[in-house]
Tab-separated table of C-alpha atoms in Angstrom:
chain	number	residue	atom	x	y	z
A	296	MET	CA	-10.626	4.142	40.243
A	297	SER	CA	-10.136	4.240	36.483
A	298	SER	CA	-7.493	3.368	34.926
A	299	SER	CA	-8.210	5.389	31.841
A	300	VAL	CA	-9.182	9.542	31.152
A	301	ASN	CA	-12.610	10.166	29.042
A	302	VAL	CA	-11.066	12.682	26.155
A	303	PHE	CA	-14.477	13.987	24.933
A	304	LEU	CA	-15.075	16.522	21.909
A	305	THR	CA	-17.074	19.731	22.202
A	306	LEU	CA	-18.176	23.071	20.802
A	307	ASP	CA	-17.962	25.024	24.187
A	308	LYS	CA	-16.360	27.239	24.494
A	309	PRO	CA	-12.524	27.445	27.397
A	310	ALA	CA	-13.507	28.795	30.803
A	311	ALA	CA	-13.599	32.493	30.627
A	312	PHE	CA	-10.331	31.573	32.608
A	313	LEU	CA	-8.155	29.934	30.083
A	314	LYS	CA	-7.267	31.589	25.999
A	315	GLN	CA	-10.168	30.993	24.147
A	316	SER	CA	-7.239	29.215	21.255
A	317	ALA	CA	-7.183	26.429	23.786
A	318	LEU	CA	-7.390	23.589	22.812
A	319	VAL	CA	-7.976	21.249	25.422
A	320	SER	CA	-9.421	21.670	29.362
A	321	HIS	CA	-10.465	19.384	32.104
A	322	SER	CA	-12.793	18.904	33.983
A	323	ASP	CA	-14.936	16.208	36.539
A	324	GLN	CA	-15.330	14.035	33.504
A	325	GLY	CA	-12.411	14.273	32.302
A	326	VAL	CA	-11.123	16.069	29.271
A	327	ASN	CA	-12.814	18.400	26.831
A	328	VAL	CA	-11.459	18.276	23.295
A	329	HIS	CA	-13.033	21.881	21.781
A	330	VAL	CA	-13.539	21.939	18.068
A	331	GLY	CA	-15.452	24.108	16.098
A	332	SER	CA	-17.654	23.489	12.407
A	333	ASP	CA	-14.450	23.352	10.089
A	334	SER	CA	-14.562	19.511	9.690
A	335	VAL	CA	-10.891	19.831	7.984
A	336	GLU	CA	-9.908	21.551	10.957
A	337	ASN	CA	-10.725	20.071	13.213
A	338	LEU	CA	-9.258	17.090	12.879
A	339	ARG	CA	-5.549	19.030	12.768
A	340	LYS	CA	-7.655	20.280	16.523
A	341	ILE	CA	-7.989	16.329	18.148
A	342	GLN	CA	-4.565	15.254	16.757
A	343	LYS	CA	-2.964	18.538	18.276
A	344	ALA	CA	-4.428	17.927	21.300
A	345	GLY	CA	-3.786	14.318	21.544
A	346	ARG	CA	0.201	15.756	20.761
A	347	HIS	CA	-0.682	17.416	24.084
A	348	LEU	CA	-1.835	15.046	26.050
A	349	ASP	CA	0.498	12.425	25.707
A	350	GLY	CA	3.299	16.240	26.260
A	351	GLN	CA	1.125	16.349	29.634
A	352	GLY	CA	2.034	12.603	30.870
A	353	TYR	CA	-1.722	10.813	29.885
A	354	ALA	CA	-0.868	7.140	29.282
A	355	SER	CA	-4.443	5.673	29.048
A	356	VAL	CA	-7.290	7.587	26.996
A	357	GLN	CA	-11.303	6.064	26.142
A	358	LEU	CA	-12.414	8.851	23.433
A	359	ALA	CA	-15.796	9.325	25.063
A	360	GLY	CA	-19.463	10.437	24.335
A	361	ALA	CA	-21.186	11.557	21.198
A	362	GLY	CA	-18.875	13.305	17.861
A	363	TRP	CA	-15.784	10.766	17.521
A	364	ASP	CA	-16.649	9.395	14.281
A	365	MET	CA	-13.245	7.296	12.925
A	366	GLU	CA	-11.255	10.253	11.127
A	367	SER	CA	-11.771	11.969	13.823
A	368	GLN	CA	-10.947	8.720	16.667
A	369	TRP	CA	-7.577	8.204	14.112
A	370	ALA	CA	-6.586	11.427	14.586
A	371	PHE	CA	-6.512	11.479	18.449
A	372	TYR	CA	-4.025	8.780	18.016
A	373	GLN	CA	-1.822	9.641	15.407
A	374	GLY	CA	-1.518	12.580	18.126
A	375	PHE	CA	-0.540	10.089	20.853
A	376	ASN	CA	1.321	7.697	19.609
A	377	SER	CA	4.872	8.282	21.237
A	378	THR	CA	7.794	7.052	19.873
A	379	MET	CA	8.587	5.988	23.963
A	380	SER	CA	6.645	4.739	25.336
A	381	ASP	CA	3.109	2.986	24.766
A	382	ASN	CA	0.423	5.324	25.078
A	383	THR	CA	-2.800	3.065	24.695
A	384	VAL	CA	-6.081	4.712	23.534
A	385	ALA	CA	-9.580	2.863	23.910
A	386	TRP	CA	-11.961	4.158	20.878
A	387	ASN	CA	-15.101	4.922	21.425
A	388	GLU	CA	-17.812	2.474	21.924
A	389	THR	CA	-20.813	3.338	19.778
A	390	ASP	CA	-19.772	1.784	17.107
A	391	GLU	CA	-18.531	-1.953	17.054
A	392	GLY	CA	-18.202	-2.006	13.316
A	393	VAL	CA	-15.687	1.687	13.515
A	394	ALA	CA	-13.996	0.180	16.187
A	395	SER	CA	-13.054	-3.031	14.176
A	396	GLN	CA	-11.702	-0.881	11.306
A	397	LEU	CA	-9.324	1.148	13.435
A	398	ASP	CA	-7.912	-2.239	14.800
A	399	ASP	CA	-7.021	-3.418	11.881
A	400	MET	CA	-5.161	0.719	10.729
A	401	ARG	CA	-3.722	0.723	14.029
A	402	ALA	CA	-2.158	-2.402	13.926
A	403	ALA	CA	-0.455	-1.579	10.537
A	404	ASN	CA	0.162	1.698	11.577
A	405	GLN	CA	2.107	-0.165	14.208
A	406	PHE	CA	3.927	-2.307	11.747
A	407	THR	CA	4.841	0.387	10.277
A	408	ARG	CA	6.161	2.880	12.704
A	409	GLU	CA	8.688	0.055	14.909
A	410	LEU	CA	10.160	-0.874	10.959
A	411	VAL	CA	10.996	2.241	10.713
A	412	ASN	CA	12.017	3.126	13.617
A	413	LEU	CA	14.250	0.541	14.668
A	414	SER	CA	17.642	1.312	14.428
A	415	ALA	CA	19.977	0.437	11.571
A	416	GLU	CA	21.054	-2.104	14.014
A	417	GLU	CA	18.008	-4.379	13.925
A	418	ILE	CA	16.311	-3.474	10.429
A	419	TYR	CA	19.068	-4.419	7.587
A	420	PRO	CA	18.392	-5.248	4.254
A	421	LEU	CA	17.645	-9.225	5.173
A	422	SER	CA	16.063	-8.429	8.141
A	423	LEU	CA	13.458	-6.449	6.402
A	424	ALA	CA	12.918	-8.116	3.933
A	425	GLU	CA	11.982	-11.085	6.625
A	426	ARG	CA	9.780	-8.430	8.853
A	427	VAL	CA	7.734	-8.034	6.141
A	428	SER	CA	7.275	-11.557	5.028
A	429	GLU	CA	6.195	-12.499	8.356
A	430	HIS	CA	3.951	-9.786	8.966
A	431	LEU	CA	1.965	-10.128	5.816
A	432	LYS	CA	2.034	-14.006	5.802
A	433	SER	CA	0.579	-13.715	9.420
A	434	ILE	CA	-2.349	-11.785	7.946
A	435	ALA	CA	-3.333	-13.970	5.218
A	436	PRO	CA	-0.506	-17.346	5.373
A	437	GLU	CA	-2.353	-19.171	2.857
A	438	ASN	CA	-1.976	-16.135	-0.063
A	439	VAL	CA	1.156	-14.525	0.239
A	440	SER	CA	4.980	-16.223	-0.527
A	441	ALA	CA	8.209	-14.697	-0.597
A	442	ARG	CA	12.038	-15.297	-2.544
A	443	PHE	CA	15.124	-13.417	-1.184
A	444	ILE	CA	17.406	-12.539	-4.068
A	445	VAL	CA	20.592	-11.969	-1.932
A	446	GLY	CA	23.642	-10.818	-2.172
A	447	ASP	CA	26.131	-11.750	-5.126
A	448	GLU	CA	22.670	-13.276	-6.209
A	449	LEU	CA	21.269	-10.265	-7.303
A	450	LYS	CA	24.737	-9.937	-10.038
A	451	ASN	CA	24.212	-13.425	-11.335
A	452	GLU	CA	20.515	-12.179	-12.285
A	453	GLY	CA	21.345	-8.773	-12.781
A	454	TRP	CA	19.937	-6.644	-10.740
A	455	MET	CA	22.591	-4.127	-10.352
A	456	GLY	CA	21.651	-1.411	-9.084
A	457	ILE	CA	20.302	-2.556	-5.711
A	458	TYR	CA	23.746	-4.975	-5.727
A	459	THR	CA	26.221	-2.355	-6.381
A	460	VAL	CA	24.722	0.043	-3.417
A	461	GLY	CA	24.877	-2.230	-0.964
A	462	ARG	CA	27.698	-4.330	-1.986
A	463	ALA	CA	30.314	-2.588	0.676
A	464	SER	CA	28.282	-3.423	3.236
A	465	GLN	CA	28.623	-6.264	5.988
A	466	HIS	CA	25.051	-6.776	5.492
A	467	ALA	CA	24.680	-8.847	1.778
A	468	PRO	CA	21.843	-6.194	0.128
A	469	VAL	CA	18.422	-7.999	-0.972
A	470	LEU	CA	15.876	-7.838	-3.180
A	471	ALA	CA	12.715	-9.081	-2.185
A	472	VAL	CA	9.750	-10.460	-4.139
A	473	ILE	CA	6.757	-10.754	-1.458
A	474	ASP	CA	3.276	-12.091	-3.862
A	475	TYR	CA	0.291	-11.582	-2.563
A	476	ASN	CA	-1.791	-13.820	-4.159
A	477	PRO	CA	-5.976	-14.066	-3.168
A	478	THR	CA	-7.028	-16.206	-6.614
A	479	GLY	CA	-5.557	-19.406	-5.601
A	480	ASP	CA	-4.773	-19.272	-9.439
A	481	GLU	CA	-0.375	-19.362	-9.681
A	482	ASN	CA	-0.748	-17.199	-13.843
A	483	ALA	CA	-3.052	-15.206	-12.454
A	484	PRO	CA	-2.244	-11.163	-13.340
A	485	VAL	CA	-0.158	-8.951	-11.050
A	486	ASP	CA	-2.688	-6.107	-10.710
A	487	TYR	CA	0.008	-3.651	-9.353
A	488	ALA	CA	3.138	-4.418	-8.458
A	489	LEU	CA	4.720	-2.190	-5.273
A	490	VAL	CA	8.446	-0.789	-5.190
A	491	GLY	CA	9.500	-0.146	-2.316
A	492	LYS	CA	12.982	1.342	-1.002
A	493	GLY	CA	14.399	-0.077	2.081
A	494	ILE	CA	17.603	1.826	1.772
A	495	THR	CA	18.233	0.309	6.469
A	496	TYR	CA	21.257	2.602	6.280
A	497	ASP	CA	22.364	5.878	3.702
A	498	SER	CA	26.314	6.701	4.764
A	499	GLY	CA	25.414	8.101	1.231
A	500	GLY	CA	28.417	6.874	0.720
A	501	TYR	CA	31.506	8.675	-0.516
A	502	SER	CA	29.418	11.445	-1.393
A	503	ILE	CA	29.269	11.401	2.891
A	504	LYS	CA	26.579	12.814	5.017
A	505	PRO	CA	27.703	15.611	7.519
A	506	SER	CA	26.814	14.010	10.764
A	507	GLU	CA	23.560	15.312	12.524
A	508	GLY	CA	22.376	14.354	7.997
A	509	MET	CA	23.171	10.824	8.835
A	510	LEU	CA	21.497	10.317	12.203
A	511	SER	CA	18.110	10.093	10.772
A	512	MET	CA	18.589	8.059	7.998
A	513	LYS	CA	17.547	4.781	9.422
A	514	CYS	CA	14.924	6.224	8.113
A	515	ASP	CA	15.523	5.457	4.754
A	516	MET	CA	13.709	2.285	3.680
A	517	GLY	CA	10.117	3.964	4.890
A	518	GLY	CA	9.652	3.877	1.565
A	519	ALA	CA	9.337	-0.087	1.871
A	520	ALA	CA	7.931	0.295	5.323
A	521	THR	CA	5.067	2.224	3.557
A	522	LEU	CA	4.055	0.259	1.275
A	523	ALA	CA	4.428	-3.070	3.194
A	524	GLY	CA	2.277	-0.988	5.713
A	525	ALA	CA	-0.556	-0.149	3.175
A	526	LEU	CA	-0.504	-3.751	2.071
A	527	SER	CA	-1.275	-4.918	5.247
A	528	THR	CA	-3.987	-2.119	5.399
A	529	ALA	CA	-5.972	-3.162	2.085
A	530	ILE	CA	-5.685	-7.104	3.193
A	531	ARG	CA	-7.289	-6.018	6.084
A	532	ARG	CA	-9.372	-4.137	4.107
A	533	GLY	CA	-10.122	-7.237	2.014
A	534	LEU	CA	-7.849	-6.917	-1.561
A	535	ASN	CA	-9.042	-9.447	-3.598
A	536	LYS	CA	-6.410	-8.947	-6.355
A	537	ARG	CA	-2.355	-9.933	-6.960
A	538	VAL	CA	-0.660	-7.697	-5.570
A	539	LYS	CA	3.771	-8.428	-5.649
A	540	LEU	CA	5.695	-6.577	-3.597
A	541	PHE	CA	9.678	-5.256	-4.111
A	542	LEU	CA	11.239	-4.271	-1.362
A	543	CYS	CA	14.871	-2.886	-3.076
A	544	CYS	CA	17.597	-3.261	0.444
A	545	ALA	CA	21.117	-2.646	0.901
A	546	GLU	CA	23.358	0.173	3.087
A	547	ASN	CA	24.443	2.381	1.970
A	548	MET	CA	27.867	2.318	3.686
A	549	ILE	CA	32.455	3.093	2.440
A	550	SER	CA	34.617	0.700	2.376
A	551	GLY	CA	37.451	-0.837	-0.151
A	552	LYS	CA	33.882	-2.674	-1.806
A	553	ALA	CA	31.727	0.715	-2.105
A	554	TYR	CA	31.300	2.221	-5.608
A	555	LYS	CA	32.379	5.375	-6.786
A	556	LEU	CA	31.945	8.250	-8.318
A	557	GLY	CA	32.335	7.728	-11.954
A	558	ASP	CA	31.459	4.476	-11.553
A	559	ILE	CA	29.050	3.184	-14.185
A	560	ILE	CA	26.494	0.885	-13.599
A	561	THR	CA	25.020	-0.894	-16.594
A	562	TYR	CA	21.368	-2.087	-16.066
A	563	LYS	CA	19.336	-5.125	-16.960
A	564	ASN	CA	17.568	-3.814	-20.238
A	565	GLY	CA	20.901	-2.502	-21.256
A	566	LEU	CA	20.484	1.279	-19.803
A	567	ARG	CA	23.648	2.707	-18.743
A	568	VAL	CA	24.222	4.910	-15.935
A	569	GLU	CA	27.163	7.102	-14.609
A	570	VAL	CA	26.785	7.508	-10.345
A	571	VAL	CA	27.867	11.410	-10.450
A	572	ASN	CA	26.444	11.248	-6.687
A	573	THR	CA	26.400	8.069	-3.604
A	574	ASP	CA	24.044	9.868	-1.898
A	575	ALA	CA	21.437	9.633	-4.584
A	576	GLU	CA	21.262	5.985	-4.201
A	577	GLY	CA	17.343	4.852	-3.751
A	578	ARG	CA	17.436	5.573	-6.960
A	579	LEU	CA	19.308	2.993	-8.479
A	580	VAL	CA	17.632	0.478	-5.955
A	581	LEU	CA	14.445	1.731	-7.333
A	582	ALA	CA	16.020	1.077	-10.679
A	583	ASP	CA	15.994	-2.924	-10.420
A	584	GLY	CA	12.885	-2.618	-8.658
A	585	LEU	CA	10.337	-1.091	-11.498
A	586	MET	CA	12.350	-3.281	-14.046
A	587	ALA	CA	11.120	-6.656	-11.837
A	588	ALA	CA	7.531	-4.880	-12.049
A	589	GLY	CA	8.119	-4.593	-15.323
A	590	GLU	CA	8.813	-8.303	-15.902
A	591	ALA	CA	5.936	-9.786	-13.411
A	592	GLY	CA	3.911	-7.606	-16.171
A	593	ALA	CA	2.176	-5.653	-13.800
A	594	LYS	CA	-1.215	-3.925	-14.820
A	595	GLN	CA	-0.229	-1.169	-11.734
A	596	VAL	CA	3.191	0.160	-10.389
A	597	ILE	CA	3.410	2.727	-7.624
A	598	ASP	CA	7.231	2.812	-6.163
A	599	ALA	CA	7.142	4.922	-3.170
A	600	ALA	CA	10.543	6.279	-1.074
A	601	THR	CA	12.093	8.578	1.217
A	602	LEU	CA	14.299	9.775	-1.876
A	603	THR	CA	14.491	13.474	-2.471
A	604	GLY	CA	15.408	16.199	0.022
A	605	ALA	CA	14.265	19.216	-2.658
A	606	ALA	CA	10.138	16.985	-2.128
A	607	GLN	CA	11.293	18.127	1.481
A	608	MET	CA	11.643	21.865	0.050
A	609	ALA	CA	8.763	21.767	-1.907
A	610	VAL	CA	5.769	20.502	-0.030
A	611	GLY	CA	7.442	20.172	3.827
A	612	ASN	CA	7.465	17.328	6.394
A	613	GLU	CA	3.717	17.687	6.287
A	614	PHE	CA	2.412	16.734	2.499
A	615	ASN	CA	3.800	13.352	0.506
A	616	ALA	CA	5.121	14.139	-3.414
A	617	VAL	CA	3.448	12.123	-6.123
A	618	PHE	CA	4.747	11.851	-9.429
A	619	SER	CA	3.236	10.616	-12.812
A	620	ILE	CA	2.271	10.949	-16.588
A	621	ASP	CA	-0.576	8.547	-16.686
A	622	GLU	CA	-3.782	11.976	-15.674
A	623	GLN	CA	-5.582	9.217	-14.180
A	624	ALA	CA	-3.524	7.160	-12.131
A	625	ALA	CA	-2.372	10.965	-10.229
A	626	ALA	CA	-6.000	12.219	-10.230
A	627	LEU	CA	-6.327	8.507	-7.857
A	628	ALA	CA	-4.162	9.008	-5.477
A	629	LEU	CA	-5.525	12.037	-5.446
A	630	ASN	CA	-9.043	11.245	-5.413
A	631	CYS	CA	-7.727	7.999	-2.791
A	632	ALA	CA	-5.010	10.675	-0.104
A	633	ALA	CA	-8.224	13.345	0.561
A	634	GLN	CA	-10.887	10.416	1.084
A	635	GLU	CA	-8.451	9.171	3.374
A	636	ASN	CA	-7.628	12.573	4.452
A	637	GLU	CA	-4.419	12.468	4.435
A	638	LEU	CA	-2.032	15.173	2.604
A	639	LEU	CA	-0.344	14.516	-1.104
A	640	TRP	CA	0.157	17.101	-3.531
A	641	ARG	CA	1.364	16.689	-7.143
A	642	LEU	CA	4.624	17.949	-8.117
A	643	PRO	CA	5.845	18.415	-11.643
A	644	LEU	CA	6.650	15.280	-14.495
A	645	ALA	CA	7.111	15.222	-18.320
A	646	THR	CA	8.729	13.119	-20.500
A	647	TRP	CA	11.568	15.274	-21.171
A	648	HIS	CA	12.952	15.490	-17.227
A	649	MET	CA	14.800	11.756	-18.070
A	650	GLU	CA	16.916	14.597	-20.323
A	651	ASN	CA	17.803	16.427	-16.906
A	652	THR	CA	20.581	14.151	-15.997
A	653	PRO	CA	22.802	14.094	-18.201
A	654	SER	CA	26.166	12.211	-18.741
A	655	PRO	CA	28.885	11.894	-20.785
A	656	PHE	CA	30.215	9.002	-20.404
A	657	ALA	CA	26.776	6.976	-20.436
A	658	ASP	CA	23.473	6.682	-20.978
A	659	CYS	CA	22.623	9.705	-18.764
A	660	ALA	CA	23.849	10.246	-14.932
A	661	ASN	CA	21.594	9.372	-11.726
A	662	SER	CA	21.830	12.690	-10.493
A	663	ARG	CA	23.529	16.571	-10.861
A	664	PRO	CA	27.039	16.787	-9.640
A	665	GLN	CA	25.173	19.356	-7.508
A	666	LYS	CA	23.718	20.113	-4.135
A	667	GLY	CA	20.187	18.115	-3.949
A	668	GLY	CA	20.726	17.258	-7.684
A	669	GLY	CA	19.883	20.957	-8.405
A	670	ALA	CA	16.615	23.092	-9.416
A	671	GLY	CA	13.778	20.948	-10.096
A	672	GLY	CA	15.629	18.310	-7.635
A	673	ALA	CA	12.189	16.192	-7.175
A	674	SER	CA	11.395	15.888	-10.347
A	675	ASN	CA	14.895	15.724	-12.326
A	676	ALA	CA	15.111	12.066	-9.941
A	677	ALA	CA	11.066	11.311	-10.830
A	678	GLY	CA	12.180	11.777	-14.235
A	679	PHE	CA	15.738	9.293	-13.963
A	680	LEU	CA	12.159	6.604	-12.809
A	681	LEU	CA	10.669	7.081	-15.597
A	682	ARG	CA	13.614	5.773	-17.441
A	683	PHE	CA	12.967	2.085	-15.895
A	684	ALA	CA	9.236	2.510	-15.084
A	685	PRO	CA	7.015	-0.199	-17.062
A	686	ASN	CA	4.304	0.829	-20.232
A	687	ASP	CA	6.008	4.112	-20.542
A	688	GLY	CA	4.746	5.525	-17.197
A	689	GLN	CA	1.127	4.987	-18.095
A	690	GLY	CA	-0.281	3.019	-14.588
A	691	TRP	CA	2.982	4.182	-12.527
A	692	LEU	CA	3.359	6.460	-9.963
A	693	HIS	CA	5.495	7.672	-7.740
A	694	PHE	CA	5.637	8.998	-3.826
A	695	ASP	CA	8.371	10.452	-2.817
A	696	LEU	CA	7.379	10.521	1.042
A	697	ALA	CA	8.665	14.009	2.205
A	698	GLY	CA	5.813	13.752	5.378
A	699	ALA	CA	7.447	9.726	6.684
A	700	TYR	CA	9.299	10.664	9.612
A	701	GLN	CA	10.101	13.729	11.325
A	702	LYS	CA	13.401	14.610	13.337
A	703	SER	CA	11.777	16.181	15.759
A	704	SER	CA	8.659	16.087	17.237
A	705	THR	CA	6.004	19.360	16.202
A	706	PRO	CA	2.597	19.755	17.671
A	707	MET	CA	1.189	16.968	15.421
A	708	TRP	CA	3.889	14.040	15.533
A	709	ALA	CA	5.842	12.510	18.019
A	710	ALA	CA	9.714	12.403	16.629
A	711	GLY	CA	9.740	10.063	14.070
A	712	ALA	CA	7.760	7.810	11.597
A	713	THR	CA	4.213	8.888	10.708
A	714	ALA	CA	3.208	6.037	8.590
A	715	MET	CA	1.622	9.069	6.250
A	716	GLY	CA	1.194	7.669	3.120
A	717	ALA	CA	-0.125	3.683	3.613
A	718	ARG	CA	-3.525	4.718	3.976
A	719	THR	CA	-3.254	6.699	0.197
A	720	ILE	CA	-1.675	3.440	-1.215
A	721	ALA	CA	-3.949	0.671	0.228
A	722	ALA	CA	-6.803	3.118	-1.154
A	723	THR	CA	-5.701	2.810	-4.499
A	724	LEU	CA	-5.150	-0.548	-4.857
A	725	LEU	CA	-8.827	-0.888	-3.486
A	726	ALA	CA	-10.047	1.233	-6.348
A	727	ASP	CA	-12.432	-0.659	-8.558
């Protein structure tokens, strides 16, 4: 007896005794997924069918018969992927090349999801940096090097955002600099810098979160994990550009050493920032990463973060949000998202958004002293980051990852990490 059930795509309507809206039906040959003529909607149906079969207790499937292209197989895998089990999907056997690409995508996806889903006891700043470095070195050992700036070294080198946010934790904060350089030339220019928010746990600090809001905050390093997955995917697809990955890693905790409301952080570039909300810590650490990207001379910069609840209010958990004042860079990101079948929406950002977090005591504040940062909170957060973006924001993309984590299961996703955004960013890196 086979250890897997065959799953087929069919244009046939469900049998008369079933609801005509039924996604799946069963036959002697296996399971049928009922699709239609709309290719985009079919991907949603197929992913939902994967969730449905996981919910019914299936653990191993073979994608069989005609109609399974790469995107439909990937949609099923994303739905069938379950947080608490080891479900397996055998790819359709008609195209070995597609199966090989899907294997690479699955490896990067599983790595990203595991990083986000593990508890903060297992993923803390240094362990996050080490796991990402080891993973990338396992793919391209000759082309990857890493440096970790840890604890007081951050203060000594001027990386005051990461140091300040992370100094209250028993786990020292870290700025990880991971260099993928396939050129063999140590003086080669950096084509892209990737800057990831790596808050491995976020209590909110003295602007403490309620218990239910804190429960999922192991996911607040989703930006770092997403960029690691994107770089892993791009390397597997043959990336030949030099890319530096900056992971801004800290735990935002409370102790006698914790930073406080009203404190002023003086950054390496001389900018002074008043802290009006210790739960708006992601932008404080990303500021260091963006300045580091500038020091590296990167031509293009992408940051990614689970940054604001305001972005989720705007686009829901089905989309990620992107911000840029560079029209060409924004268009490229949106085109890559469409190419990779990931949902991405551009939200407003203008240079005047930099003025939307004023302070009477410093050059600016890290937020507004209102719940969620007030109206336009996601754009105002992006405006804060624009103050630190190299090249006055030209060539810079900011991803607010509203869809990176599901607090509970949905018809499309299991609870936990989705890794949504990694494919888009990988495609952006690979674009000419």
